[in-house]
């Protein structure tokens, strides 16, 4: 299975995502620069956290027009697996691959600490290895993670089971309905504010993020490569 | 040359954490008459055109595509 980690000027979690794939899954993974226009060789594309283009204007607003984004939209339409983490989630919102928008944290503070998440949907390609309603320990690090959508969109998200993660204890940013992560209607595009790539080894304090990566590999293998034993 | 001035504000009904913080600060300074505070963005664009109708369309497109996120923000602009 081939993984890509997109790199924009200002991405700073690209290395962590690359390492998470390399060390957790031992699968081929490439950094793909934002000027590239072809993502056809990749099965899973990770849009990492950071501050793409300095987050000028709004988080993710300028990255949305990077040359690589047309290829990303095409990959999403083809059903490839796409995971946007933190700034990556903001970019997916700006692109319209996921509904809603991001506001500044209600507390106005940049929050960087561990949070407990509840897995609300364990049927997405990225969450299959979790139990339904399982509580997992994944850190956050963001100043604009206050997910917002209008009432109608929220109803749709609930009706289609698109809320993937909720904050289980305190909501650190004031997001609507305690949302920490959502997916598109098809389920192949997932966006989340917490950082699973920072929770793949006990040396980091938690390895609860590991299963996001093992989930997508298992999903892909079930579809494409049933004979290979991991 | 046409100058466009663009105002982007967070929609009514959508939380404006910056506005709330500034409101709190003004209250603590004794400016108790301040009701709600909304904070937005102000932009000035110089356009190399004299065609106002075209400029109007183009600036609207810029606002819709990039300068405002219409999920959470309203915009208005003036051409001079």
CSV table of N, CA and C in Angstrom, one decimal, chain B residues 43-73:
chain,number,residue,atom,x,y,z
B,43,UNK,N,-9.7,44.7,4.0
B,43,UNK,CA,-8.7,44.6,3.0
B,43,UNK,C,-8.8,45.7,1.9
B,44,UNK,N,-7.7,46.1,1.4
B,44,UNK,CA,-7.6,47.1,0.3
B,44,UNK,C,-7.0,46.4,-0.9
B,45,UNK,N,-7.6,46.5,-2.0
B,45,UNK,CA,-7.1,45.9,-3.2
B,45,UNK,C,-7.0,47.0,-4.3
B,46,UNK,N,-5.9,47.1,-4.9
B,46,UNK,CA,-5.8,48.0,-6.1
B,46,UNK,C,-6.0,47.2,-7.3
B,47,UNK,N,-6.9,47.6,-8.2
B,47,UNK,CA,-7.2,46.8,-9.4
B,47,UNK,C,-6.8,47.6,-10.6
B,48,UNK,N,-6.0,46.9,-11.5
B,48,UNK,CA,-5.5,47.6,-12.7
B,48,UNK,C,-6.6,47.5,-13.8
B,49,UNK,N,-7.7,48.2,-13.5
B,49,UNK,CA,-8.8,48.3,-14.5
B,49,UNK,C,-9.6,49.5,-14.2
B,50,UNK,N,-10.3,50.0,-15.3
B,50,UNK,CA,-11.2,51.1,-15.1
B,50,UNK,C,-12.6,50.7,-15.3
B,51,UNK,N,-12.8,49.4,-15.5
B,51,UNK,CA,-14.2,48.9,-15.8
B,51,UNK,C,-14.8,48.5,-14.5
B,52,UNK,N,-15.7,49.3,-14.0
B,52,UNK,CA,-16.3,49.1,-12.7
B,52,UNK,C,-17.2,47.9,-12.7
B,53,UNK,N,-18.0,47.6,-13.7
B,53,UNK,CA,-18.8,46.5,-13.8
B,53,UNK,C,-18.0,45.2,-13.7
B,54,UNK,N,-16.9,45.2,-14.4
B,54,UNK,CA,-16.1,44.0,-14.4
B,54,UNK,C,-15.4,43.9,-13.0
B,55,UNK,N,-14.9,45.0,-12.5
B,55,UNK,CA,-14.3,44.9,-11.2
B,55,UNK,C,-15.3,44.4,-10.1
B,56,UNK,N,-16.5,44.8,-10.2
B,56,UNK,CA,-17.5,44.4,-9.3
B,56,UNK,C,-17.7,42.8,-9.3
B,57,UNK,N,-17.8,42.3,-10.5
B,57,UNK,CA,-17.9,40.9,-10.7
B,57,UNK,C,-16.6,40.1,-10.2
B,58,UNK,N,-15.5,40.7,-10.5
B,58,UNK,CA,-14.2,40.0,-10.2
B,58,UNK,C,-14.0,40.0,-8.7
B,59,UNK,N,-14.3,41.2,-8.0
B,59,UNK,CA,-14.1,41.2,-6.6
B,59,UNK,C,-15.1,40.3,-5.8
B,60,UNK,N,-16.3,40.2,-6.4
B,60,UNK,CA,-17.3,39.3,-5.8
B,60,UNK,C,-16.7,37.9,-5.9
B,61,UNK,N,-16.2,37.5,-7.0
B,61,UNK,CA,-15.6,36.2,-7.2
B,61,UNK,C,-14.5,35.9,-6.2
B,62,UNK,N,-13.6,37.0,-6.1
B,62,UNK,CA,-12.5,36.8,-5.1
B,62,UNK,C,-13.0,36.6,-3.7
B,63,UNK,N,-14.0,37.3,-3.3
B,63,UNK,CA,-14.6,37.2,-2.0
B,63,UNK,C,-15.1,35.8,-1.8
B,64,UNK,N,-15.9,35.3,-2.8
B,64,UNK,CA,-16.6,34.0,-2.7
B,64,UNK,C,-15.6,32.9,-2.7
B,65,UNK,N,-14.5,33.0,-3.5
B,65,UNK,CA,-13.5,31.9,-3.6
B,65,UNK,C,-12.5,31.9,-2.5
B,66,UNK,N,-12.0,33.0,-2.1
B,66,UNK,CA,-10.9,33.0,-1.2
B,66,UNK,C,-11.0,33.9,0.0
B,67,UNK,N,-11.4,35.2,-0.2
B,67,UNK,CA,-11.2,36.2,0.8
B,67,UNK,C,-12.2,36.0,2.0
B,68,UNK,N,-13.3,35.4,1.7
B,68,UNK,CA,-14.3,35.1,2.8
B,68,UNK,C,-14.6,33.6,2.8
B,69,UNK,N,-14.8,33.0,3.9
B,69,UNK,CA,-15.3,31.7,4.0
B,69,UNK,C,-16.8,31.8,4.3
B,70,UNK,N,-17.6,31.6,3.3
B,70,UNK,CA,-19.1,32.0,3.4
B,70,UNK,C,-19.8,31.0,4.4
B,71,UNK,N,-19.2,30.0,4.8
B,71,UNK,CA,-19.8,29.1,5.9
B,71,UNK,C,-19.9,29.9,7.2
B,72,UNK,N,-18.9,30.7,7.5
B,72,UNK,CA,-18.9,31.4,8.8
B,72,UNK,C,-18.8,33.0,8.6
B,73,UNK,N,-18.5,33.4,7.4
B,73,UNK,CA,-18.3,34.9,7.3
B,73,UNK,C,-19.2,35.5,6.2
